[in-house]
Amino acid sequence: MGADHAKRAFIGSFTSAGGHGISVASVDRDTGALSLLAATDIVPDPSFLAVGQAPATGATVLYAVSETSEGAAAAFGTDDDGTPRLIGEVRPVDGSSPTHLALAGRHLLTANYGSGSVTALPVLDDGSPGPLTGLLRHEGHGPDEDRQSGPHAHQVLADPSGRWVLSVDLGTDSVRVCVLDPVTGALRPHAETALRPGTGPRHLAFHPSGGYAYVLNELEPTVTVCAWDAAGGLLEPLGEAQVLPYDHDEGGDTRTYPSELVVSHDGRFLWTANRGHDSISVLTLDGPGEKPVLAAAVGCGGRWPRDLTLDPTGQWLYASNERSGNVSWFAVDAETGIPAHAGSVEIPAASCVVFA
């Protein structure tokens, strides 16, 4: 739907931690408020969601991972009352603990954290995923023995040109670029970019210009700025920026694990969600987008913000606070980018929000 017409939000949560699975909420476009309509727990631990359209009808389709040891992906439509309705089959992804999924053309991609792999499934005419067509297993490790003993693919997404697929691996401190065959759904490695050892890259977001990408690191509270060459499919690290004030306390139980980053539609701001510090950081971007500078950090409205989402209008930020069991929304100041807390709704074990 268009930028001014987001009427519903879909919220993922961990059923294994008391969550309702996939919740559906209406969106008040004037206040940013979410009002719960319905929920389904038919798929366990739908920790990450994505929205697309059925190729045959153009109907809205919601996609979900099942972040379990078996690993699966599923598609949902919604009835008039908002109740999610399973479309087709729940498909295995041949990987454990998928943490992220994204659409690339007529394929659905998953990043499988436990097995350190990326998989591709075709999107059928009704929007449901078909049997797996592509599998790419990562190899390597990092210096953190507890978190980086092997590969841990945490995110997969298509680049803005649609020519390449990038996968971010926390365990190997690297980002891989691969090619997705649009016909067969096979995945082929193209290049791998090494980042600073021990940073634990988690998620990546592109600048609207398409020339820069920002990699949020989980094991250190930093963002790695990279130049992105869409013609050659090459990612080049340029430097790092802090996402927390230098005087923040990282001792004892307060270690911070950044989880998600979002870039404003106009390319002026970058926000990160910071678990442990329980904050949202605001970084300003220069004109080209090469130099993020930390401007502020505000409370996330709860504890352990696993995900951060900007609504289609760019006016509202939503933090999915996993451990406090709520989703908070914030009004974004158009001049400074600083979010102001505006409300919250109870969502046990909340993990992400997407809009349709």
Short mmCIF file of C-alpha atoms in Angstrom, two decimals:
data_model
loop_
_atom_site.label_atom_id
_atom_site.label_comp_id
_atom_site.label_asym_id
_atom_site.label_seq_id
_atom_site.Cartn_x
_atom_site.Cartn_y
_atom_site.Cartn_z
CA MET A 1 0.00 0.00 0.00
CA GLY A 2 1.03 3.62 -0.39
CA ALA A 3 2.93 5.55 2.22
CA ASP A 4 -0.22 7.19 3.62
CA HIS A 5 -2.37 4.08 3.76
CA ALA A 6 -0.88 1.68 6.33
CA LYS A 7 -3.98 0.43 8.10
CA ARG A 8 -2.70 -2.68 9.82
CA ALA A 9 0.34 -3.80 11.72
CA PHE A 10 1.49 -7.39 12.18
CA ILE A 11 3.45 -8.19 15.33
CA GLY A 12 5.60 -11.27 15.82
CA SER A 13 6.36 -12.80 19.21
CA PHE A 14 7.94 -15.87 20.80
CA THR A 15 5.27 -18.45 21.66
CA SER A 16 7.90 -20.38 23.64
CA ALA A 17 8.15 -17.36 25.97
CA GLY A 18 4.41 -16.73 26.35
CA GLY A 19 3.83 -14.74 23.18
CA HIS A 20 0.65 -14.94 21.13
CA GLY A 21 2.48 -15.76 17.89
CA ILE A 22 1.32 -13.36 15.16
CA SER A 23 -0.88 -10.51 16.35
CA VAL A 24 -2.78 -8.16 14.05
CA ALA A 25 -3.46 -4.54 15.06
CA SER A 26 -5.18 -1.56 13.49
CA VAL A 27 -3.09 1.60 13.12
CA ASP A 28 -4.27 5.08 14.02
CA ARG A 29 -2.41 7.20 11.50
CA ASP A 30 -2.88 10.39 13.51
CA THR A 31 -1.48 9.10 16.81
CA GLY A 32 0.56 6.05 15.80
CA ALA A 33 -1.46 3.94 18.25
CA LEU A 34 -1.90 0.20 17.74
CA SER A 35 -5.14 -1.55 18.72
CA LEU A 36 -5.07 -5.35 18.79
CA LEU A 37 -7.60 -7.18 16.61
CA ALA A 38 -6.66 -10.87 16.49
CA ALA A 39 -3.82 -13.36 16.85
CA THR A 40 -2.74 -16.86 15.85
CA ASP A 41 -0.15 -19.24 17.28
CA ILE A 42 -0.41 -21.79 14.48
CA VAL A 43 3.31 -21.30 13.73
CA PRO A 44 5.62 -21.49 16.77
CA ASP A 45 8.02 -18.62 17.47
CA PRO A 46 7.28 -16.38 14.46
CA SER A 47 10.07 -14.03 15.47
CA PHE A 48 10.41 -12.18 12.17
CA LEU A 49 7.82 -11.14 9.59
CA ALA A 50 7.72 -9.63 6.11
CA VAL A 51 4.90 -8.37 3.90
CA GLY A 52 4.41 -9.04 0.19
CA GLN A 53 1.71 -9.65 -2.39
CA ALA A 54 0.28 -12.76 -3.99
CA PRO A 55 1.50 -12.78 -7.62
CA ALA A 56 -1.86 -13.93 -9.00
CA THR A 57 -4.19 -11.53 -7.16
CA GLY A 58 -2.07 -8.78 -5.62
CA ALA A 59 -3.55 -9.57 -2.19
CA THR A 60 -1.46 -8.75 0.86
CA VAL A 61 0.50 -11.73 2.16
CA LEU A 62 2.31 -11.93 5.48
CA TYR A 63 5.39 -14.14 5.72
CA ALA A 64 6.80 -15.51 8.96
CA VAL A 65 9.77 -17.57 10.04
CA SER A 66 9.40 -20.24 12.69
CA GLU A 67 12.52 -19.74 14.78
CA THR A 68 12.75 -23.32 16.01
CA SER A 69 15.44 -25.97 15.79
CA GLU A 70 13.62 -27.50 12.80
CA GLY A 71 13.18 -24.14 11.04
CA ALA A 72 10.27 -23.25 8.78
CA ALA A 73 8.55 -20.44 6.88
CA ALA A 74 4.85 -19.79 6.35
CA ALA A 75 2.50 -17.37 4.60
CA PHE A 76 -0.74 -15.81 5.88
CA GLY A 77 -3.64 -13.82 4.54
CA THR A 78 -6.09 -11.98 6.79
CA ASP A 79 -9.84 -12.29 7.05
CA ASP A 80 -12.07 -9.22 7.26
CA ASP A 81 -11.90 -9.24 11.06
CA GLY A 82 -8.10 -9.31 10.93
CA THR A 83 -7.64 -12.97 11.84
CA PRO A 84 -4.48 -14.37 10.18
CA ARG A 85 -5.24 -17.30 7.86
CA LEU A 86 -2.57 -19.79 6.78
CA ILE A 87 -2.01 -19.94 3.02
CA GLY A 88 -0.59 -23.17 1.62
CA GLU A 89 1.85 -25.25 3.61
CA VAL A 90 4.33 -24.48 6.36
CA ARG A 91 7.60 -25.16 4.57
CA PRO A 92 10.85 -26.45 6.11
CA VAL A 93 13.87 -24.31 5.26
CA ASP A 94 16.56 -26.95 5.75
CA GLY A 95 18.16 -24.78 8.43
CA SER A 96 17.79 -24.30 12.16
CA SER A 97 16.58 -21.21 14.03
CA PRO A 98 15.74 -18.89 11.13
CA THR A 99 15.86 -15.32 12.45
CA HIS A 100 15.06 -13.29 9.34
CA LEU A 101 13.30 -13.50 6.00
CA ALA A 102 12.87 -11.25 3.00
CA LEU A 103 11.43 -11.29 -0.50
CA ALA A 104 13.59 -11.18 -3.62
CA GLY A 105 11.50 -11.23 -6.77
CA ARG A 106 9.40 -14.39 -6.78
CA HIS A 107 11.43 -15.99 -3.98
CA LEU A 108 11.37 -15.96 -0.21
CA LEU A 109 14.75 -15.96 1.52
CA THR A 110 15.53 -17.00 5.10
CA ALA A 111 18.63 -16.49 7.24
CA ASN A 112 19.14 -19.51 9.49
CA TYR A 113 21.10 -18.51 12.57
CA GLY A 114 21.56 -21.95 14.11
CA SER A 115 22.87 -23.67 11.00
CA GLY A 116 24.64 -20.64 9.53
CA SER A 117 22.90 -20.86 6.17
CA VAL A 118 20.63 -19.01 3.76
CA THR A 119 17.77 -20.66 1.90
CA ALA A 120 15.45 -19.71 -0.95
CA LEU A 121 11.86 -20.85 -1.53
CA PRO A 122 9.72 -19.93 -4.55
CA VAL A 123 6.62 -17.80 -4.03
CA LEU A 124 3.66 -19.57 -5.62
CA ASP A 125 0.77 -17.81 -7.37
CA ASP A 126 -1.31 -17.62 -4.18
CA GLY A 127 1.63 -16.12 -2.28
CA SER A 128 2.51 -19.26 -0.35
CA PRO A 129 6.08 -20.59 -0.28
CA GLY A 130 6.94 -23.64 -2.33
CA PRO A 131 9.56 -26.32 -1.60
CA LEU A 132 13.14 -25.14 -1.11
CA THR A 133 15.13 -24.39 -4.26
CA GLY A 134 18.35 -22.85 -2.98
CA LEU A 135 20.67 -23.42 -0.04
CA LEU A 136 23.92 -21.63 0.75
CA ARG A 137 25.90 -22.78 3.78
CA HIS A 138 28.27 -20.29 5.37
CA GLU A 139 31.67 -21.31 6.70
CA GLY A 140 34.04 -19.76 9.23
CA HIS A 141 34.15 -18.46 12.80
CA GLY A 142 35.16 -15.46 14.88
CA PRO A 143 37.23 -14.72 18.01
CA ASP A 144 34.32 -14.79 20.50
CA GLU A 145 34.28 -18.44 21.57
CA ASP A 146 30.80 -18.22 23.08
CA ARG A 147 29.05 -16.53 20.15
CA GLN A 148 31.31 -17.13 17.15
CA SER A 149 32.38 -20.76 17.21
CA GLY A 150 30.75 -21.18 13.80
CA PRO A 151 28.68 -19.30 11.22
CA HIS A 152 25.42 -17.63 12.30
CA ALA A 153 23.52 -16.05 9.42
CA HIS A 154 21.31 -13.40 11.04
CA GLN A 155 19.82 -11.47 8.11
CA VAL A 156 19.31 -11.85 4.38
CA LEU A 157 17.98 -9.22 1.98
CA ALA A 158 18.07 -8.05 -1.61
CA ASP A 159 20.02 -4.92 -2.47
CA PRO A 160 18.11 -1.88 -3.84
CA SER A 161 18.96 -2.79 -7.43
CA GLY A 162 17.46 -6.26 -7.04
CA ARG A 163 20.54 -7.83 -8.63
CA TRP A 164 22.16 -9.18 -5.48
CA VAL A 165 21.34 -10.91 -2.21
CA LEU A 166 23.32 -10.01 0.92
CA SER A 167 23.56 -12.14 4.05
CA VAL A 168 24.93 -10.83 7.34
CA ASP A 169 26.75 -13.41 9.48
CA LEU A 170 27.36 -12.72 13.16
CA GLY A 171 29.56 -15.78 13.62
CA THR A 172 32.04 -15.06 10.83
CA ASP A 173 32.21 -11.25 11.10
CA SER A 174 31.34 -10.90 7.45
CA VAL A 175 28.70 -10.04 4.85
CA ARG A 176 28.26 -12.34 1.88
CA VAL A 177 26.98 -11.27 -1.52
CA CYS A 178 25.35 -13.90 -3.67
CA VAL A 179 23.31 -14.28 -6.84
CA LEU A 180 19.78 -15.67 -6.82
CA ASP A 181 18.79 -17.35 -10.08
CA PRO A 182 15.31 -15.90 -10.78
CA VAL A 183 14.23 -19.04 -12.64
CA THR A 184 15.67 -21.96 -10.66
CA GLY A 185 15.92 -20.27 -7.25
CA ALA A 186 19.50 -21.47 -6.84
CA LEU A 187 21.90 -19.37 -4.73
CA ARG A 188 25.46 -18.81 -5.92
CA PRO A 189 28.25 -17.11 -3.91
CA HIS A 190 29.69 -13.95 -5.44
CA ALA A 191 31.82 -12.16 -2.82
CA GLU A 192 32.45 -11.95 0.91
CA THR A 193 33.35 -8.80 2.85
CA ALA A 194 35.29 -9.24 6.08
CA LEU A 195 34.46 -6.84 8.93
CA ARG A 196 36.49 -6.16 12.06
CA PRO A 197 36.90 -9.43 14.02
CA GLY A 198 34.68 -9.76 17.08
CA THR A 199 32.13 -7.11 16.10
CA GLY A 200 29.42 -9.68 15.40
CA PRO A 201 27.48 -8.08 12.51
CA ARG A 202 23.73 -8.62 12.88
CA HIS A 203 21.66 -6.51 10.44
CA LEU A 204 22.26 -4.26 7.45
CA ALA A 205 20.31 -1.33 5.99
CA PHE A 206 20.87 0.74 2.85
CA HIS A 207 20.92 4.50 2.43
CA PRO A 208 18.10 5.65 0.11
CA SER A 209 20.71 6.62 -2.48
CA GLY A 210 21.78 2.99 -2.71
CA GLY A 211 25.45 3.95 -2.51
CA TYR A 212 26.02 3.17 1.17
CA ALA A 213 25.10 0.37 3.53
CA TYR A 214 25.21 0.35 7.33
CA VAL A 215 25.96 -2.83 9.25
CA LEU A 216 24.83 -2.90 12.87
CA ASN A 217 27.13 -4.93 15.10
CA GLU A 218 25.71 -6.95 17.99
CA LEU A 219 28.86 -7.81 19.94
CA GLU A 220 30.07 -4.20 19.96
CA PRO A 221 27.75 -1.15 19.98
CA THR A 222 28.89 0.17 16.61
CA VAL A 223 27.73 0.63 13.02
CA THR A 224 30.11 -0.21 10.19
CA VAL A 225 29.69 2.14 7.23
CA CYS A 226 30.25 0.54 3.83
CA ALA A 227 30.28 1.72 0.24
CA TRP A 228 28.01 -0.40 -1.94
CA ASP A 229 28.84 -0.97 -5.60
CA ALA A 230 25.65 -2.30 -7.18
CA ALA A 231 27.30 -2.72 -10.57
CA GLY A 232 29.95 -5.08 -9.27
CA GLY A 233 28.13 -6.46 -6.24
CA LEU A 234 30.90 -5.32 -3.89
CA LEU A 235 30.68 -4.04 -0.32
CA GLU A 236 33.62 -1.99 1.01
CA PRO A 237 33.99 -1.07 4.72
CA LEU A 238 34.85 2.61 5.22
CA GLY A 239 34.73 3.09 8.99
CA GLU A 240 32.72 2.69 12.17
CA ALA A 241 30.48 4.90 14.29
CA GLN A 242 29.48 4.49 17.92
CA VAL A 243 25.79 3.98 18.65
CA LEU A 244 26.01 4.70 22.39
CA PRO A 245 27.45 7.64 24.36
CA TYR A 246 31.08 7.11 25.27
CA ASP A 247 30.25 7.44 28.98
CA HIS A 248 27.70 4.61 29.00
CA ASP A 249 28.29 1.81 31.52
CA GLU A 250 29.19 -1.55 29.95
CA GLY A 251 30.04 -3.26 33.23
CA GLY A 252 28.30 -6.14 34.98
CA ASP A 253 24.85 -6.94 33.66
CA THR A 254 24.56 -3.82 31.52
CA ARG A 255 26.39 -5.02 28.41
CA THR A 256 24.59 -3.78 25.30
CA TYR A 257 23.62 -5.90 22.32
CA PRO A 258 22.33 -3.73 19.45
CA SER A 259 19.56 -5.48 17.54
CA GLU A 260 18.16 -3.44 14.64
CA LEU A 261 18.83 -0.31 12.59
CA VAL A 262 16.53 1.83 10.45
CA VAL A 263 17.35 4.62 7.99
CA SER A 264 14.89 7.49 7.48
CA HIS A 265 13.18 7.74 4.12
CA ASP A 266 15.00 10.99 3.33
CA GLY A 267 18.42 9.62 4.35
CA ARG A 268 19.02 12.19 7.11
CA PHE A 269 18.85 9.91 10.14
CA LEU A 270 19.76 6.42 11.28
CA TRP A 271 18.23 4.83 14.38
CA THR A 272 19.37 1.75 16.29
CA ALA A 273 17.70 -0.35 18.98
CA ASN A 274 20.01 -1.25 21.84
CA ARG A 275 19.25 -4.19 24.13
CA GLY A 276 20.75 -3.90 27.60
CA HIS A 277 21.08 -0.15 27.34
CA ASP A 278 17.35 -0.35 26.47
CA SER A 279 17.48 2.66 24.23
CA ILE A 280 16.98 4.01 20.74
CA SER A 281 19.98 5.86 19.36
CA VAL A 282 19.73 8.67 16.82
CA LEU A 283 22.58 9.17 14.37
CA THR A 284 22.59 12.04 11.90
CA LEU A 285 23.81 11.40 8.37
CA ASP A 286 25.64 13.82 6.12
CA GLY A 287 24.35 14.50 2.61
CA PRO A 288 25.89 11.48 0.89
CA GLY A 289 25.34 9.29 3.97
CA GLU A 290 28.99 8.40 4.55
CA LYS A 291 29.42 9.80 8.06
CA PRO A 292 26.90 8.86 10.80
CA VAL A 293 27.27 10.90 13.98
CA LEU A 294 25.61 9.96 17.27
CA ALA A 295 23.21 12.75 18.26
CA ALA A 296 21.08 11.29 21.08
CA ALA A 297 19.89 8.14 22.86
CA VAL A 298 16.41 7.90 24.39
CA GLY A 299 14.64 5.17 26.36
CA CYS A 300 12.94 2.46 24.30
CA GLY A 301 9.77 2.41 26.42
CA GLY A 302 10.48 -1.04 27.79
CA ARG A 303 13.20 -3.67 28.13
CA TRP A 304 15.28 -5.51 25.54
CA PRO A 305 14.20 -3.88 22.24
CA ARG A 306 14.63 -6.73 19.77
CA ASP A 307 13.35 -4.83 16.75
CA LEU A 308 12.84 -1.28 15.52
CA THR A 309 10.45 -0.34 12.69
CA LEU A 310 9.69 2.93 10.91
CA ASP A 311 6.11 3.22 9.68
CA PRO A 312 5.49 3.93 5.97
CA THR A 313 4.91 7.65 6.58
CA GLY A 314 8.24 8.07 8.36
CA GLN A 315 6.51 9.78 11.29
CA TRP A 316 6.44 6.92 13.81
CA LEU A 317 9.03 4.52 15.19
CA TYR A 318 7.99 1.26 16.87
CA ALA A 319 10.17 -0.66 19.34
CA SER A 320 9.37 -4.32 20.03
CA ASN A 321 10.46 -4.76 23.64
CA GLU A 322 10.85 -8.49 24.14
CA ARG A 323 11.50 -8.77 27.89
CA SER A 324 8.98 -6.16 29.06
CA GLY A 325 6.39 -7.60 26.69
CA ASN A 326 5.24 -4.49 24.89
CA VAL A 327 5.48 -2.52 21.67
CA SER A 328 6.12 1.21 22.15
CA TRP A 329 5.66 3.90 19.52
CA PHE A 330 7.43 7.22 19.17
CA ALA A 331 6.77 10.41 17.24
CA VAL A 332 9.82 11.34 15.17
CA ASP A 333 10.88 14.98 15.25
CA ALA A 334 11.25 15.95 11.59
CA GLU A 335 14.09 18.38 12.31
CA THR A 336 16.22 16.46 14.82
CA GLY A 337 15.17 12.84 14.24
CA ILE A 338 14.77 12.41 18.01
CA PRO A 339 11.83 10.11 18.87
CA ALA A 340 9.36 11.08 21.62
CA HIS A 341 7.47 8.31 23.40
CA ALA A 342 3.76 8.44 22.48
CA GLY A 343 2.24 5.16 23.64
CA SER A 344 2.53 1.43 24.19
CA VAL A 345 0.55 -1.79 23.84
CA GLU A 346 1.09 -5.05 25.72
CA ILE A 347 2.53 -7.81 23.52
CA PRO A 348 4.19 -10.63 25.48
CA ALA A 349 7.64 -11.60 24.13
CA ALA A 350 7.33 -9.10 21.26
CA SER A 351 9.91 -9.56 18.52
CA CYS A 352 9.02 -7.40 15.48
CA VAL A 353 6.44 -5.17 13.77
CA VAL A 354 5.66 -4.82 10.05
CA PHE A 355 2.99 -2.79 8.25
CA ALA A 356 0.52 -3.35 5.43
#
